[in-house]
Coordinates of C-alpha atoms and ligand atoms in Angstrom, one line a residue:
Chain V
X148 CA -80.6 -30.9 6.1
X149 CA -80.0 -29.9 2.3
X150 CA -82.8 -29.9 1.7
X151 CA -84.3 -27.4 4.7
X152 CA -81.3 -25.0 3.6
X153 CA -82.6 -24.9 0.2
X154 CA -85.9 -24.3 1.5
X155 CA -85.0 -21.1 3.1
X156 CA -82.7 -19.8 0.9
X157 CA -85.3 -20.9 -2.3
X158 CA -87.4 -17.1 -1.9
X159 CA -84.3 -15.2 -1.7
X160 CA -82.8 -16.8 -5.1
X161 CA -85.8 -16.2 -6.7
X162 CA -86.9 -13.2 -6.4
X163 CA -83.1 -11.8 -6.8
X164 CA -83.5 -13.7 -10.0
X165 CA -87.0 -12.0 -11.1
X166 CA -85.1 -8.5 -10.9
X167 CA -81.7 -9.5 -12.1
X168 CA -84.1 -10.6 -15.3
X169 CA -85.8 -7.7 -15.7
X170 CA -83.1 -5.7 -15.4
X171 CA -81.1 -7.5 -17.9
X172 CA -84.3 -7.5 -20.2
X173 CA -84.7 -3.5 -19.3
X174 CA -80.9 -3.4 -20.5
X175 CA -80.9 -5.3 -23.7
X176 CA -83.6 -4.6 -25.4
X177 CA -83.2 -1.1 -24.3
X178 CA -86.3 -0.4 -22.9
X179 CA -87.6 3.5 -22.4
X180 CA -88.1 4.2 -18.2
X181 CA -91.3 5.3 -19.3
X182 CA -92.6 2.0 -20.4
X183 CA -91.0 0.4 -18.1
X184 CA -88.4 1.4 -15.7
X185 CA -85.7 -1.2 -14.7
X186 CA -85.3 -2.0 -11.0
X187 CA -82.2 -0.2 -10.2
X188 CA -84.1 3.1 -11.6
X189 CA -87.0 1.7 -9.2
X190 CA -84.8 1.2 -6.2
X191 CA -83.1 4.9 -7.0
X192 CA -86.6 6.6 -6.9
X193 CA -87.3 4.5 -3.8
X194 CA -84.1 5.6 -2.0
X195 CA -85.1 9.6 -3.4
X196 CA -88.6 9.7 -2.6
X197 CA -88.0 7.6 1.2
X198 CA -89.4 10.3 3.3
X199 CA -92.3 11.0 1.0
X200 CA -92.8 7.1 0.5
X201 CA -92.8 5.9 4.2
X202 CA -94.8 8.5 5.5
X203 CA -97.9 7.4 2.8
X204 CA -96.7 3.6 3.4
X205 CA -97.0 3.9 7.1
X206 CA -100.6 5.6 6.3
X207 CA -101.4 2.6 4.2
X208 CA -100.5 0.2 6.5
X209 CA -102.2 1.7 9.1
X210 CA -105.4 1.8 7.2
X211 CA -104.7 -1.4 6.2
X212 CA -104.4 -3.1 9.8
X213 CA -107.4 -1.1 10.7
X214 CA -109.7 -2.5 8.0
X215 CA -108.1 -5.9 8.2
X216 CA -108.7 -6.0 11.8
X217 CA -113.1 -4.8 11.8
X218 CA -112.9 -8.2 9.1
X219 CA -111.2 -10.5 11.5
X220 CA -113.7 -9.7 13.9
X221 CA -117.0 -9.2 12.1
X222 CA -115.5 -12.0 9.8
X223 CA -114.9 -14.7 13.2
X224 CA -118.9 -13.5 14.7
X225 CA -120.5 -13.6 11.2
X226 CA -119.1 -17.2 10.5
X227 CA -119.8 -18.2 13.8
X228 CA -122.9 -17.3 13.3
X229 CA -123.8 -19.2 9.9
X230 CA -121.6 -22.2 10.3
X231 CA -124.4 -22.9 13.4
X232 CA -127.2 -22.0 11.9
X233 CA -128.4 -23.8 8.5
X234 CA -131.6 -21.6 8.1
X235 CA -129.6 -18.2 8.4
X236 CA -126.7 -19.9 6.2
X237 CA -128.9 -20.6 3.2
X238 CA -130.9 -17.5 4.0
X239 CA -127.6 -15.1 3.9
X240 CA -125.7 -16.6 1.3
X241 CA -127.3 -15.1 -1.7
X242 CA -127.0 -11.7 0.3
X243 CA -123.1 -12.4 0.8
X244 CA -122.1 -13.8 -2.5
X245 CA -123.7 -10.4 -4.3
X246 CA -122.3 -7.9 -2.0
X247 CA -119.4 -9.6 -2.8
X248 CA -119.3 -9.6 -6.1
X249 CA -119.6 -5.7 -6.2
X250 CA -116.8 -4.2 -7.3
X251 CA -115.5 -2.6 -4.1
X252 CA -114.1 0.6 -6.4
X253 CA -118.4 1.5 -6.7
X254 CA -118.8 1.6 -3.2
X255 CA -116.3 4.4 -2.4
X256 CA -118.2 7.2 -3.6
X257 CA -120.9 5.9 -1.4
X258 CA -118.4 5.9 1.3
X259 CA -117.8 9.6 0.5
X260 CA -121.6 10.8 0.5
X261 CA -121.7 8.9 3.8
X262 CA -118.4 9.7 5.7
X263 CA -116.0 12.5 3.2
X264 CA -112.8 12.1 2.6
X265 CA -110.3 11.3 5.1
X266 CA -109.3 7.9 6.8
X267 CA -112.9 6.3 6.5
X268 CA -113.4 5.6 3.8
X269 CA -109.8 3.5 2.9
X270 CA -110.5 1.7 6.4
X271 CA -113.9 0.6 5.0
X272 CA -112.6 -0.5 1.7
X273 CA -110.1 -2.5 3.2
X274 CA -112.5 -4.0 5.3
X275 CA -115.6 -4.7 2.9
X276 CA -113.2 -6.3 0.3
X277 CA -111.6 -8.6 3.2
X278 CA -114.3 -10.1 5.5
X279 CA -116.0 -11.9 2.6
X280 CA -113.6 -14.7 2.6
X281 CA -112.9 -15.1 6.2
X282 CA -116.9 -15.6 7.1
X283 CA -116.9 -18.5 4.1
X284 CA -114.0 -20.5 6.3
X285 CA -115.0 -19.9 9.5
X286 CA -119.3 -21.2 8.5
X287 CA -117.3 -23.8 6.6
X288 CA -115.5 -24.9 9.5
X289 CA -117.9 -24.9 11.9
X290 CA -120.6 -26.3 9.7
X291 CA -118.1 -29.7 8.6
X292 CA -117.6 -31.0 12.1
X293 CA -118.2 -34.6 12.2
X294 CA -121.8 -35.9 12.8
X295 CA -119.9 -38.7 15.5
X296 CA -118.3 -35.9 17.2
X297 CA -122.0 -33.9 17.1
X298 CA -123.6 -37.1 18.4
X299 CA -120.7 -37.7 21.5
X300 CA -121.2 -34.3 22.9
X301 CA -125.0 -34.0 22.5
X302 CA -125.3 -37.2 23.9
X303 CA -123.8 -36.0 26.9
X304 CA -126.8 -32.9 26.9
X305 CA -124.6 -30.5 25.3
X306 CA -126.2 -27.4 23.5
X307 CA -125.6 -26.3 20.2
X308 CA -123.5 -23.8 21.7
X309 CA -121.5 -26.1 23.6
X310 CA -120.3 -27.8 20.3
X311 CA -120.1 -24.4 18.5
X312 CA -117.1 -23.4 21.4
X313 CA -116.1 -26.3 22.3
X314 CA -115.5 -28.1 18.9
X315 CA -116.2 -25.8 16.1
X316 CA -114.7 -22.7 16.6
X317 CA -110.9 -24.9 17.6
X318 CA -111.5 -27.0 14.4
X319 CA -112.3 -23.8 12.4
X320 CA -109.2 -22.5 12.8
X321 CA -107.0 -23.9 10.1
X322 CA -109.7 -22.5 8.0
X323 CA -109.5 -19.2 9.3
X324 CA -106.2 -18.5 9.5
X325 CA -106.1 -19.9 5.7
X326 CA -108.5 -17.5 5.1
X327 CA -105.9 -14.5 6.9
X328 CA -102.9 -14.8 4.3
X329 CA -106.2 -14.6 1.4
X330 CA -107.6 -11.4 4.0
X331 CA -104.4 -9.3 4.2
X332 CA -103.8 -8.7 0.7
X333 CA -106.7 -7.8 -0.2
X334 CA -107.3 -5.7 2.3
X335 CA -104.6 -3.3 1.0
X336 CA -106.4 -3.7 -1.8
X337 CA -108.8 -2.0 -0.6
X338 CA -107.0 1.2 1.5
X339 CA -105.2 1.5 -1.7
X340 CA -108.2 1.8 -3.5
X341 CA -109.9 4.1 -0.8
X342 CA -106.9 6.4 -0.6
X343 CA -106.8 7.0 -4.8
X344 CA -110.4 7.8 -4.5
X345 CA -111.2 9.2 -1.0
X346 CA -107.8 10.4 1.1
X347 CA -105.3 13.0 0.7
X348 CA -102.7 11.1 1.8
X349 CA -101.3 7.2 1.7
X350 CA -99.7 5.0 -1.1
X351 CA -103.2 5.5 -3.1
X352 CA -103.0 9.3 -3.2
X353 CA -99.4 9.3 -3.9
X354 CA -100.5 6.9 -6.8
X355 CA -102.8 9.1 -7.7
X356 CA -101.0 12.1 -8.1
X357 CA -97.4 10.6 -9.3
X358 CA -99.7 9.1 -12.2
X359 CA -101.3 12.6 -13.1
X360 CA -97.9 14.0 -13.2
X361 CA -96.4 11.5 -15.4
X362 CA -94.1 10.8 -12.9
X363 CA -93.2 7.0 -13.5
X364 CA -90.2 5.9 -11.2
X365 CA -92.5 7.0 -8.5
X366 CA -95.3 5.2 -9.4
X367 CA -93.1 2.2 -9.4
X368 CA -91.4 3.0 -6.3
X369 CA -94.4 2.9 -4.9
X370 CA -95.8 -0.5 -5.8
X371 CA -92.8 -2.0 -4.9
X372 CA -93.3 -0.4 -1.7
X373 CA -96.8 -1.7 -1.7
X374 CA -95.6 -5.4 -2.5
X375 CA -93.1 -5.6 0.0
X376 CA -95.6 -4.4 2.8
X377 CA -97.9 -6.9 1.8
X378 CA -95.5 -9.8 1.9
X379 CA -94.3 -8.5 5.7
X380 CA -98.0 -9.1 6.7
X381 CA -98.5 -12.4 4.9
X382 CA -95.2 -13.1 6.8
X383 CA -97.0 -12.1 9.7
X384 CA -100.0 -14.3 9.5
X385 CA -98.8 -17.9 8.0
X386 CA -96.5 -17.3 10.9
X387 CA -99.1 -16.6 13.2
X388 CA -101.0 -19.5 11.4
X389 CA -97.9 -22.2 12.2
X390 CA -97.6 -21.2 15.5
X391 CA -101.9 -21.5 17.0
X392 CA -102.5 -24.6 14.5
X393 CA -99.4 -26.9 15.0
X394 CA -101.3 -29.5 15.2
X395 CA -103.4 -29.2 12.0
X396 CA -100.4 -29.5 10.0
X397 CA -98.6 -32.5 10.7
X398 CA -99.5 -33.8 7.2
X399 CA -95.7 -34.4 5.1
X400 CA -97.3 -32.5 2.1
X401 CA -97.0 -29.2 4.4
X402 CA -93.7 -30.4 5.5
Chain B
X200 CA -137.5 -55.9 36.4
X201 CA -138.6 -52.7 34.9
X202 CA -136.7 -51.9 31.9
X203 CA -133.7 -49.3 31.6
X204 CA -133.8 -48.9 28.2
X205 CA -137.8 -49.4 26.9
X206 CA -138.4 -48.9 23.0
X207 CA -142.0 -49.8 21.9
X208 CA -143.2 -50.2 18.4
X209 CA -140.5 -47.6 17.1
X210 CA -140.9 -46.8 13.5
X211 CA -138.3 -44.1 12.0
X212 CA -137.9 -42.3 9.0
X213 CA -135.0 -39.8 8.6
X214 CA -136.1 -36.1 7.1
X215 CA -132.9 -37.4 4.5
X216 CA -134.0 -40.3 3.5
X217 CA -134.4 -40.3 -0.5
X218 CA -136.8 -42.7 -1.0
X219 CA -138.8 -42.3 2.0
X220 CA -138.2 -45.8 3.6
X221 CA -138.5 -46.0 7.0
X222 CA -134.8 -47.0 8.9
X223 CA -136.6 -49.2 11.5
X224 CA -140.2 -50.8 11.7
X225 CA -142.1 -51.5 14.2
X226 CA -139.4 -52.2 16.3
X227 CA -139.4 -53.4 20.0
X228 CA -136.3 -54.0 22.4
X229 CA -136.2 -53.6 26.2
X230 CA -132.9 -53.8 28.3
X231 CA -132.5 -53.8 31.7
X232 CA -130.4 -52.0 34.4
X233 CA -126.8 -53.1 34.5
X234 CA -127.1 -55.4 31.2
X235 CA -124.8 -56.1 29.0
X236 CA -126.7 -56.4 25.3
X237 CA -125.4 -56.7 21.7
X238 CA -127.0 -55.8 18.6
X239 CA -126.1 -57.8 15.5
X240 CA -127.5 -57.4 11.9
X241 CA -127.0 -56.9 8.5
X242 CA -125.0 -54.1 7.4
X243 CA -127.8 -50.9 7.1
X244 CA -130.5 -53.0 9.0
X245 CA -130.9 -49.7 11.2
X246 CA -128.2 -50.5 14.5
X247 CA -126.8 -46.8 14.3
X248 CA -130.4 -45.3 14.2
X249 CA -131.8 -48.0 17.2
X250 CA -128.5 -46.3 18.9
X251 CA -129.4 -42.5 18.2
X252 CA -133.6 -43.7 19.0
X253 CA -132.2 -44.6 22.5
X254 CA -130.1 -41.7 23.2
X255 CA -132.4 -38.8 22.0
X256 CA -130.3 -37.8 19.2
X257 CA -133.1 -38.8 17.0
X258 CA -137.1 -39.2 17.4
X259 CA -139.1 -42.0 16.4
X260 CA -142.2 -41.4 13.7
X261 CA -144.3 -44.0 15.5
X262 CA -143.6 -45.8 19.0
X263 CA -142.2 -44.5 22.0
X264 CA -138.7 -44.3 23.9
X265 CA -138.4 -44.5 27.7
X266 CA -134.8 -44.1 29.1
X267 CA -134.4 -45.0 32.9
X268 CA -138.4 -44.6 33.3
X269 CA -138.7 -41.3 31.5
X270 CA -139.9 -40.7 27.8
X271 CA -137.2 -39.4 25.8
X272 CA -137.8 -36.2 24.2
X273 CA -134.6 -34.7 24.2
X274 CA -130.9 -35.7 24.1
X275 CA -130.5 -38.2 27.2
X276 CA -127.8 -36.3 29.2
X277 CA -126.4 -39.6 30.2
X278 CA -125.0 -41.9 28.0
X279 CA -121.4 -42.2 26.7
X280 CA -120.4 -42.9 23.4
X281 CA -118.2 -44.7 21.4
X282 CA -117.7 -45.3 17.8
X283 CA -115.5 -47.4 15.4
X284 CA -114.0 -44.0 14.6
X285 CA -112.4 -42.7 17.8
X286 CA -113.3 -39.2 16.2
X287 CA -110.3 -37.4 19.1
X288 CA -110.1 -33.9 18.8
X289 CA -106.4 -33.1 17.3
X290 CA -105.6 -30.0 19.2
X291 CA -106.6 -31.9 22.6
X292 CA -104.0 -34.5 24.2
X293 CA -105.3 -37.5 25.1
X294 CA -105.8 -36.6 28.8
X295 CA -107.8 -33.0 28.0
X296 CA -110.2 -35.1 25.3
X297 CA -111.0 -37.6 28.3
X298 CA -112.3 -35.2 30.0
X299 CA -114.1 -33.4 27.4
X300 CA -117.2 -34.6 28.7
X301 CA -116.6 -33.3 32.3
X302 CA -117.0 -29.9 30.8
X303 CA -120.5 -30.7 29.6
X304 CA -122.0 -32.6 32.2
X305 CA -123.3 -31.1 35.4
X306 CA -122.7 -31.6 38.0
X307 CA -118.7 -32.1 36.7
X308 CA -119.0 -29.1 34.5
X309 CA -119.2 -26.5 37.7
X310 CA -116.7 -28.7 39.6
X311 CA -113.9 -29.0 36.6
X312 CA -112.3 -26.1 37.2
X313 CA -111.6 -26.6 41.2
X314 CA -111.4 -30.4 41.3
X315 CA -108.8 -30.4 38.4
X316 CA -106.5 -32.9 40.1
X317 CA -108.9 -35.5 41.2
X318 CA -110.6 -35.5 37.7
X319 CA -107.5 -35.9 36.2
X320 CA -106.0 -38.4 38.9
X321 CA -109.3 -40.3 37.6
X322 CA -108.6 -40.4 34.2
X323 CA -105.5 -41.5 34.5
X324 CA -106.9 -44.2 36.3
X325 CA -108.9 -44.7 33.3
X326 CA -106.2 -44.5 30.9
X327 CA -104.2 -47.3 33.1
X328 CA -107.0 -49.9 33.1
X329 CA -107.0 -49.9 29.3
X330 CA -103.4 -50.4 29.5
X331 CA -102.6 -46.7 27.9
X332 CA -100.6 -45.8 31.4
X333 CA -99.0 -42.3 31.5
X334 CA -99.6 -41.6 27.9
X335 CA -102.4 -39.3 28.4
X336 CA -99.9 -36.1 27.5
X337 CA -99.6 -37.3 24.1
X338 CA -101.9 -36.0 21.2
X339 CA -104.4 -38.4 19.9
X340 CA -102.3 -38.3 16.4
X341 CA -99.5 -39.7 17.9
X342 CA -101.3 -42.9 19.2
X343 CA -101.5 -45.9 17.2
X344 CA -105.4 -46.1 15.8
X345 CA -105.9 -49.0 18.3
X346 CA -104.6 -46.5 21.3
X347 CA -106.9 -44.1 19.8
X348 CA -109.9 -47.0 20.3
X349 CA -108.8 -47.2 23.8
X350 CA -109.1 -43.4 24.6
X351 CA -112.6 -43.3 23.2
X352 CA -113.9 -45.7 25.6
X353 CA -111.9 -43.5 28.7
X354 CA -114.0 -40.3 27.4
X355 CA -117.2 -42.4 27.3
X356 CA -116.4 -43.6 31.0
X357 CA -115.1 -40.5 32.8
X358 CA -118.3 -39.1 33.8
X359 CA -119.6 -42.6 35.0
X360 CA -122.4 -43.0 32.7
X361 CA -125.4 -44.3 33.1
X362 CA -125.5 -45.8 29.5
X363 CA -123.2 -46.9 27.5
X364 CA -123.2 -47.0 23.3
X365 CA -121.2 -48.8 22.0
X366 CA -121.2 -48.6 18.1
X367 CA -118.6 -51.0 16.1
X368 CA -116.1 -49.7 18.7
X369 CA -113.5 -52.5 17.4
X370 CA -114.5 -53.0 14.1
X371 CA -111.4 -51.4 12.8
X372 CA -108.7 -53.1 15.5
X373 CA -106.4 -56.2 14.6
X374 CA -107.9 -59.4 16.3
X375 CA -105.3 -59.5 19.4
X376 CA -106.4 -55.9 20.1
X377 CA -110.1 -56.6 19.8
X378 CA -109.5 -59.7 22.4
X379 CA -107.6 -58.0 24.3
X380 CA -110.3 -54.6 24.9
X381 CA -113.2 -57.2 25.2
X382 CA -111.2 -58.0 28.1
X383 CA -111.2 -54.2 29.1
X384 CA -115.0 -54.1 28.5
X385 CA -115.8 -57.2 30.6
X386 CA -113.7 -56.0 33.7
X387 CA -115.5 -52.6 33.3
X388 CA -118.9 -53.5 33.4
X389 CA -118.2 -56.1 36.1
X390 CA -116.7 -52.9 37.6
X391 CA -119.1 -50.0 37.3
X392 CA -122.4 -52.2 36.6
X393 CA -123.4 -49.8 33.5
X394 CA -125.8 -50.4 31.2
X395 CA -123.9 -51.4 27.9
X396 CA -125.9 -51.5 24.3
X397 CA -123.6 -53.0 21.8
X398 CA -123.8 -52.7 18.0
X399 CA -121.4 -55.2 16.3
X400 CA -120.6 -57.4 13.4
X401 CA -118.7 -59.6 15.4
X402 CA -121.1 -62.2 16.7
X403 CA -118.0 -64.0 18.8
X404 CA -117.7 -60.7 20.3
X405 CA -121.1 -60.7 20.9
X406 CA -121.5 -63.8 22.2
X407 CA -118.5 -63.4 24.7
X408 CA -119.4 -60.2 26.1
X409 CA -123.0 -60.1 26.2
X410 CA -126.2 -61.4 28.4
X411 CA -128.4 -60.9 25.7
X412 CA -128.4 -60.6 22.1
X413 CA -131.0 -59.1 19.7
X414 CA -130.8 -59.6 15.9
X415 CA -132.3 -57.4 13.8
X416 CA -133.9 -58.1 10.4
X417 CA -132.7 -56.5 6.9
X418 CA -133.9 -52.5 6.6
X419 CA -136.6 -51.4 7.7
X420 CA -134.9 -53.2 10.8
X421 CA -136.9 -54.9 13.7
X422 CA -135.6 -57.4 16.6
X423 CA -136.2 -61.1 14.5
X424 CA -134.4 -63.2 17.1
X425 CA -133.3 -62.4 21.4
X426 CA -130.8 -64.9 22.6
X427 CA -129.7 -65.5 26.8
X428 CA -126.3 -66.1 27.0
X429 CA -125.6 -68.2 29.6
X430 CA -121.9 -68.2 30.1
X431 CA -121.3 -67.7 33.9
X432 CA -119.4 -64.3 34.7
X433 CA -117.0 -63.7 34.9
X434 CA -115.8 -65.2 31.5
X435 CA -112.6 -66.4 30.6
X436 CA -111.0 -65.9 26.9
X437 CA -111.1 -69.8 26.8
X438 CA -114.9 -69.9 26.3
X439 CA -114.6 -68.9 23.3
X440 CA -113.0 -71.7 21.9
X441 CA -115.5 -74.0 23.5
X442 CA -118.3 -76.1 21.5
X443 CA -121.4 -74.1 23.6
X444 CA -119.6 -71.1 22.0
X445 CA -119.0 -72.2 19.1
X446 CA -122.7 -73.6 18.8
X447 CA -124.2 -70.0 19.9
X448 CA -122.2 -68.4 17.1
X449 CA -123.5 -70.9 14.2
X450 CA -126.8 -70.2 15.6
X451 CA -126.7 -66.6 15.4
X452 CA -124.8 -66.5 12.2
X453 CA -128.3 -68.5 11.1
X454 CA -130.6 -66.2 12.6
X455 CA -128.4 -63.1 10.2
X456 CA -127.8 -64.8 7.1
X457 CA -132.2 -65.5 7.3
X458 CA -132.3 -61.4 7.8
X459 CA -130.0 -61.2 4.4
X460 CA -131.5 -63.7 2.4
X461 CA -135.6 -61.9 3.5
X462 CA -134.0 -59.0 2.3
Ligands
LIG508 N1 -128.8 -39.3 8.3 C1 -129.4 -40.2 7.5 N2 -130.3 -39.7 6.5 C2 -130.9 -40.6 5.7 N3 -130.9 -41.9 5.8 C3 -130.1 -42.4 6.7 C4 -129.3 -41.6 7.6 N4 -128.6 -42.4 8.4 C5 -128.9 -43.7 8.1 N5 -129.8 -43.7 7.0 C6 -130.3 -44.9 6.4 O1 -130.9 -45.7 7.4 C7 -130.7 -47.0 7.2 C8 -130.1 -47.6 8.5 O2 -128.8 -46.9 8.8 P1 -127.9 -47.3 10.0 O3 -126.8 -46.4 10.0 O4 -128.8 -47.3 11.2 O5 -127.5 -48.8 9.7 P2 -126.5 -49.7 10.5 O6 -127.3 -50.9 10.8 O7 -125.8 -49.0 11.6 O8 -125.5 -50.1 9.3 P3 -123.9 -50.5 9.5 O9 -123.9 -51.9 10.1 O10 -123.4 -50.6 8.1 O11 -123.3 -49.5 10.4 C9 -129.7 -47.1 6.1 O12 -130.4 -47.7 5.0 C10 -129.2 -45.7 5.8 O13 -129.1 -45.5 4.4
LIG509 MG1 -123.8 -48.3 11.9

């Protein structure tokens, strides 16, 4: 029982711990706000700027969820797709792996030409920088079920799609919601960096222009802002990940 | 009799194989309908692959395959199988990977859905001859490995195969256990008069279960030696502590250590 307690209280101590330090570093050594600001000063610029703040967050998050939401399901068909198919597996992969490694911050020009500014090209972003791993876990899922299993079902005249449904896509799943908590963040990765570039409004802009204006509090108010949206939707999906894959984690290292 | 299970002259070669060696050579082996046969050997002599020849999961080189008088050219449709692995599905209980195969195999697979109660009534039924009674509600990862064991052979049973494959099924149980689901397997094929192909390492499992066993030579594997068994049905647990037993065994325990030793 200790030990569960601990557990849950473990997060809270330390991150209160992180900001007590760095407010006690920000105090000794007398640090300027400009360099860096301490976290009461933070939390006092989030409390003044609020209205400003969660009207761009709830943009964000919206663009966020939007993007995240084309990966999960182009991410789930696409990895469907290759963890059944060998041929189009090998033949895609060098095709994946270098769209990948573009940095997505090049492509949102291109999204401009293509689509303007607005709420495109952040929904995009978010979802071209977060399909990439959820495909590799779903094909990898699909594509490691056991040759025994293979040989029960097709025994039995099952087709490759039988076992696809039927075996691969259930036994992907750990895999894919894995791939979620890796998904999420960087998808407001990538409204963040479609709104700098491409919106007039969200946490990006606001970036965007607090930075031009020197105005530094802000700018920190609103990564913190940013940080503690993308822990709520982590939250979100390893909770949503315990409760669809009980049984995959019955191991006592998760435990 | 005509054959069930007819492979002639079978020569295989995986696409995998590294140095290009052929699995099985030249291999012949005919079992009828209703027998029980076992398949002993040395270890990578070619059992597995004479199991996936006979089932269409793989296709010979050279020779041919006739399954219940048709040429195989595709995955049988007909056969259940178990392995030493019990390879359950962990998000499935027990009862839902029995009937796995029900959702595969017509005509159960347009039925499931309706007929839900007597297919599971059925299974259960299963589940209580191999002495796993009312524990079909639990996951496979709560059952002992041994449980596991008995739950493959239920899903290999449920949709009253034709053909049954049986690879190593006990080669991982304690000796009570393995006694105790030869007993299982004997009452079942007395029972549903299936055609049962064997792969073990046991020979006294072998020799107490079987009508007929084939021993196969070192890789590339071929039948070397076919042996009656004689032992009147149904057989007791006793047999297998008599001399006649204990003679077949030394006698096929010849016929494998030759296989090693031409190896
Ligand atoms: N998928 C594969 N690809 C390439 N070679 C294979 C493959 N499966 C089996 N082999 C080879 O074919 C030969 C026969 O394998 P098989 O699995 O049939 O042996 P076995 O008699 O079942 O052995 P064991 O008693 O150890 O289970 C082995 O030498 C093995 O290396
Ligand atoms: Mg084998």
């Amino acid at each position: 029982m200790r030990t569960k307690n601990q557990l849950a209280l473990a997060p809270w101590i330390f991150t209160i711990g992180f900001f007590v330090l760095w407010e006690v570093a920000c105090r000794a050594l007398g640090i300027s706000s400009f360099i860096l600001p301490a976290p009461s000063t933070i939390l006092l610029a989030v409390w003044e700027y609020r209205i400003q703040l969660g009207y761009h967050a709830l943009h964000t998050l919206w663009m966020t969820v939007a993007g995240f939401g084309l990966a999960v399901a182009f991410g789930l068909l696409l990895g469907m797709v290759l963890g059944s198919s060998r041929l189009i597996n090998a033949g895609s992969y060098p095709l994946l792996v270098g769209f990948n490694s573009i940095p997505k911050v090049a492509v949102v020009p291109i999204l401009v030409f293509w689509f303007g500014v607005g709420w495109v090209p952040p929904v995009l972003t978010a979802f071209l920088i977060s399909f990439f791993p959820i495909v590799v876990n779903v094909a990898t899922g699909i594509a490691t079920v056991e040759p025994e299993m293979e040989d029960v079902l097709r025994a039995l005249g099952a087709s490759k799609r039988d076992i696809v449904f039927k075996v691969g896509v259930p036994r992907a799943m750990p895999y894919f919601f894995g791939s979620l908590k890796v998904a999420i963040t960087l998808a407001y990765v990538g409204s963040v960096i479609g709104e700098q570039n491409a919106s007039n409004v969200g946490i990006g802009n606001l970036l965007t222009r607090a930075s031009a204006a020197f105005e530094v509090p802000l700018v920190w108010a609103a990564l913190v802002v940013l940080a503690v949206l993308g822990v709520v939707m982590y939250a979100i999906t390893a909770y949503a990940e315990r409760s669809m894959t009980g049984w995959a984690q019955r191991s006592q290292m998760a435990a | 009799m005509k054959p069930f299970v007819d492979l002639h002259d079978v020569t295989h070669v995986y696409a995998r194989a590294e140095d290009g060696v052929p699995a099985v050579k030249n291999l012949t082996l005919r079992i009828h309908e209703g027998e029980f046969a076992a398949i002993v050997g040395p270890s990578g002599c070619g059992k597995s692959t004479l199991m996936k020849l006979a089932t269409g999961l793989q296709f010979p080189r050279e020779g041919t395959v006739f399954v219940d008088g048709r040429q195989v050219e595709a995955p049988v449709k007909l056969a259940g199988m178990a392995f030493q692995n019990p390879t359950m599905l962990p998000w499935r209980t027990t009862l839902d990977n029995i009937l796995l195969p029900l959702e595969i195999v017509e005509p159960h697979r347009g039925r499931l859905r309706r007929n839900k109660a007597e297919y599971v009534a059925k299974a259960e039924g299963l589940l209580e001859q191999v002495g796993l009674k009312g524990q079909g509600h639990k996951y496979p990862w709560q059952l002992s490995g041994g449980m596991q064991q008995r739950a493959s052979l239920c899903r290999a049973l449920i949709h009253e195969p034709k053909l049954l494959m049986l690879d190593e099924p006990f080669g991982a149980l304690d000796s009570f256990t393995r006694e105790e689901l030869w007993c299982v397997m004997r009452d079942l094929h007395a029972a549903q008069k299936v055609t049962i192909i064997l792969v073990t390492h046991d020979l006294r499992e072998a020799a107490f279960l079987a009508d007929r066993i084939f021993c196969m030579s070192a890789r590339p594997g071929r039948i070397v030696a076919e042996r009656e068994v004689a032992f009147p049905r149904p057989r007791d647990l006793e047999i297998t502590y008599s001399p006649e037993f204990s003679a077949l065994v030394h006698e096929l325990r010849g016929h494998i250590a030759q296989a090693r030793r031409a190896a």
